[in-house]
mmCIF file of C-alpha atoms in Angstrom:
data_model
loop_
_atom_site.group_PDB
_atom_site.id
_atom_site.type_symbol
_atom_site.label_atom_id
_atom_site.label_comp_id
_atom_site.label_asym_id
_atom_site.label_seq_id
_atom_site.Cartn_x
_atom_site.Cartn_y
_atom_site.Cartn_z
ATOM 1 C CA TYR A 1 1.060 11.245 -8.833
ATOM 2 C CA MET A 2 0.458 8.434 -6.364
ATOM 3 C CA ALA A 3 -2.240 5.809 -6.706
ATOM 4 C CA VAL A 4 -3.209 3.709 -3.678
ATOM 5 C CA THR A 5 -5.204 0.515 -4.036
ATOM 6 C CA ALA A 6 -6.637 -1.263 -1.005
ATOM 7 C CA HIS A 7 -7.274 -5.012 -0.843
ATOM 8 C CA TRP A 8 -9.354 -6.566 1.922
ATOM 9 C CA LEU A 9 -11.689 -9.402 2.830
ATOM 10 C CA GLN A 10 -15.360 -8.541 3.254
ATOM 11 C CA LEU A 11 -17.712 -10.741 5.243
ATOM 12 C CA VAL A 12 -21.030 -11.130 3.428
ATOM 13 C CA LEU A 13 -24.074 -13.289 4.098
ATOM 14 C CA GLU A 14 -25.239 -15.360 1.133
ATOM 15 C CA ASP A 15 -28.347 -17.472 0.784
ATOM 16 C CA ARG A 16 -27.203 -20.841 -0.531
ATOM 17 C CA GLY A 17 -30.547 -22.581 -0.260
ATOM 18 C CA ASN A 18 -30.045 -23.601 3.354
ATOM 19 C CA GLY A 19 -30.247 -20.158 4.927
ATOM 20 C CA LEU A 20 -27.779 -17.342 5.141
ATOM 21 C CA GLN A 21 -24.165 -18.470 5.262
ATOM 22 C CA PRO A 22 -21.152 -16.227 5.965
ATOM 23 C CA GLN A 23 -18.723 -15.927 3.051
ATOM 24 C CA LEU A 24 -15.494 -13.988 2.615
ATOM 25 C CA ARG A 25 -15.087 -11.953 -0.559
ATOM 26 C CA LEU A 26 -11.801 -10.492 -1.769
ATOM 27 C CA ARG A 27 -12.280 -6.800 -2.507
ATOM 28 C CA ALA A 28 -9.974 -4.284 -4.164
ATOM 29 C CA ASP A 29 -10.576 -0.625 -4.907
ATOM 30 C CA LEU A 30 -8.624 2.466 -5.828
ATOM 31 C CA ILE A 31 -8.825 4.491 -2.621
ATOM 32 C CA GLY A 32 -6.665 7.415 -3.599
ATOM 33 C CA PHE A 33 -5.046 9.173 -6.513
ATOM 34 C CA HIS A 34 -3.072 12.139 -5.285
ATOM 35 C CA CYS A 35 -0.648 14.620 -6.775
ATOM 36 C CA VAL A 36 2.786 14.361 -5.159
ATOM 37 C CA PRO A 37 4.076 17.942 -4.929
ATOM 38 C CA SER A 38 7.360 18.715 -6.702
ATOM 39 C CA SER A 39 10.049 16.033 -6.521
ATOM 40 C CA HIS A 40 9.372 12.495 -5.322
ATOM 41 C CA THR A 41 11.436 12.661 -2.146
ATOM 42 C CA SER A 42 10.679 10.289 0.698
ATOM 43 C CA GLU A 43 9.123 13.165 2.662
ATOM 44 C CA HIS A 44 6.745 14.063 -0.181
ATOM 45 C CA LEU A 45 5.836 10.410 -0.817
ATOM 46 C CA VAL A 46 5.088 9.727 2.861
ATOM 47 C CA ALA A 47 3.050 12.926 3.149
ATOM 48 C CA ALA A 48 0.935 11.997 0.104
ATOM 49 C CA PHE A 49 0.494 8.389 1.260
ATOM 50 C CA LEU A 50 -0.544 9.361 4.779
ATOM 51 C CA TYR A 51 -2.858 12.066 3.445
ATOM 52 C CA ILE A 52 -4.767 9.375 1.537
ATOM 53 C CA LEU A 53 -4.867 6.926 4.463
ATOM 54 C CA ASN A 54 -5.729 9.561 7.078
ATOM 55 C CA ARG A 55 -8.524 10.965 4.927
ATOM 56 C CA ILE A 56 -10.392 7.643 4.948
ATOM 57 C CA LYS A 57 -9.255 6.674 8.460
ATOM 58 C CA ILE A 58 -7.344 3.472 7.675
ATOM 59 C CA THR A 59 -3.813 4.508 8.697
ATOM 60 C CA ASN A 60 -3.761 1.892 11.474
ATOM 61 C CA LYS A 61 -4.768 -0.871 9.030
ATOM 62 C CA ILE A 62 -1.724 -0.873 6.730
ATOM 63 C CA GLY A 63 -0.733 -4.366 5.652
ATOM 64 C CA TRP A 64 1.799 -4.508 2.838
ATOM 65 C CA ILE A 65 3.004 -1.919 0.372
ATOM 66 C CA THR A 66 4.024 -2.856 -3.175
ATOM 67 C CA MET A 67 6.609 -0.664 -4.884
ATOM 68 C CA ASP A 68 9.527 -0.769 -7.277
ATOM 69 C CA ASN A 69 13.222 -0.702 -6.322
ATOM 70 C CA ALA A 70 13.763 3.059 -6.586
ATOM 71 C CA THR A 71 16.055 4.430 -3.881
ATOM 72 C CA ASN A 72 13.488 7.043 -2.887
ATOM 73 C CA ASN A 73 11.040 4.219 -2.115
ATOM 74 C CA ASP A 74 13.523 2.702 0.346
ATOM 75 C CA ALA A 75 13.848 6.090 2.041
ATOM 76 C CA CYS A 76 10.051 6.417 1.947
ATOM 77 C CA MET A 77 9.599 3.136 3.813
ATOM 78 C CA GLU A 78 12.150 4.257 6.414
ATOM 79 C CA ALA A 79 10.333 7.573 6.923
ATOM 80 C CA LEU A 80 6.944 5.832 7.003
ATOM 81 C CA GLU A 81 8.155 3.393 9.659
ATOM 82 C CA GLN A 82 9.416 6.251 11.848
ATOM 83 C CA THR A 83 6.246 8.311 11.396
ATOM 84 C CA LEU A 84 3.901 5.417 12.168
ATOM 85 C CA ARG A 85 5.887 4.306 15.207
ATOM 86 C CA LYS A 86 5.678 7.848 16.607
ATOM 87 C CA ARG A 87 1.897 7.465 16.323
ATOM 88 C CA GLY A 88 2.007 4.123 18.151
ATOM 89 C CA ILE A 89 1.317 2.064 15.015
ATOM 90 C CA ALA A 90 3.427 -1.087 14.656
ATOM 91 C CA PHE A 91 5.102 -1.106 11.235
ATOM 92 C CA ASP A 92 8.318 -2.681 9.961
ATOM 93 C CA LYS A 93 9.716 -1.303 6.704
ATOM 94 C CA LEU A 94 11.184 -4.660 5.651
ATOM 95 C CA GLN A 95 8.298 -6.929 6.616
ATOM 96 C CA HIS A 96 5.631 -4.676 5.085
ATOM 97 C CA CYS A 97 7.279 -4.034 1.711
ATOM 98 C CA ILE A 98 6.679 -6.179 -1.371
ATOM 99 C CA ARG A 99 8.810 -5.481 -4.427
ATOM 100 C CA CYS A 100 6.938 -5.362 -7.720
ATOM 101 C CA VAL A 101 7.754 -8.580 -9.610
ATOM 102 C CA TYR A 102 6.892 -7.153 -13.025
ATOM 103 C CA PHE A 103 9.153 -4.162 -12.503
ATOM 104 C CA ASN A 104 12.040 -6.450 -11.549
ATOM 105 C CA LYS A 105 11.413 -8.653 -14.600
ATOM 106 C CA SER A 106 11.387 -5.651 -16.936
ATOM 107 C CA ILE A 107 14.704 -4.460 -15.499
ATOM 108 C CA ALA A 108 16.196 -7.944 -15.994
ATOM 109 C CA VAL A 109 15.019 -8.057 -19.611
ATOM 110 C CA TYR A 110 16.281 -4.534 -20.275
ATOM 111 C CA CYS A 111 19.694 -5.301 -18.755
ATOM 112 C CA SER A 112 20.052 -8.508 -20.767
ATOM 113 C CA LYS A 113 19.814 -6.645 -24.102
#
C-alpha cells in the first residue's frame, strides 16, 4: 500500500477585532491510500503515486517527497523525474527527496546492537 499526505498553506480571512485580516494556515491531509499491485518496483510505485496525484489534479504541484532509503525508492525517484519531465513538469529527483529521519535513526540503533 502507498499513503500520500499533502501539506500546504491555506489563505484564510480572520476577524481579529479590526476587520478581516489574511492569515496563512498550515494544512495537512491524507490525500490517497492506494494498493500497490504486486511487487514494489519503481514502475509500480510511480504508477500508484501518479494515480493518486492525477486523480485530484495536483501532479504539477509536487514539492518534496519523504521516503526511506530503500533502493526501489531511489529508482522510483528516477522514474518519477523522467515521467514528469516528459509531461513538461520541472522535477529534480535529488532536490525533491527528503529522507525519513526516524527511519535512518532506527537503522542506526539497530546496527549499533
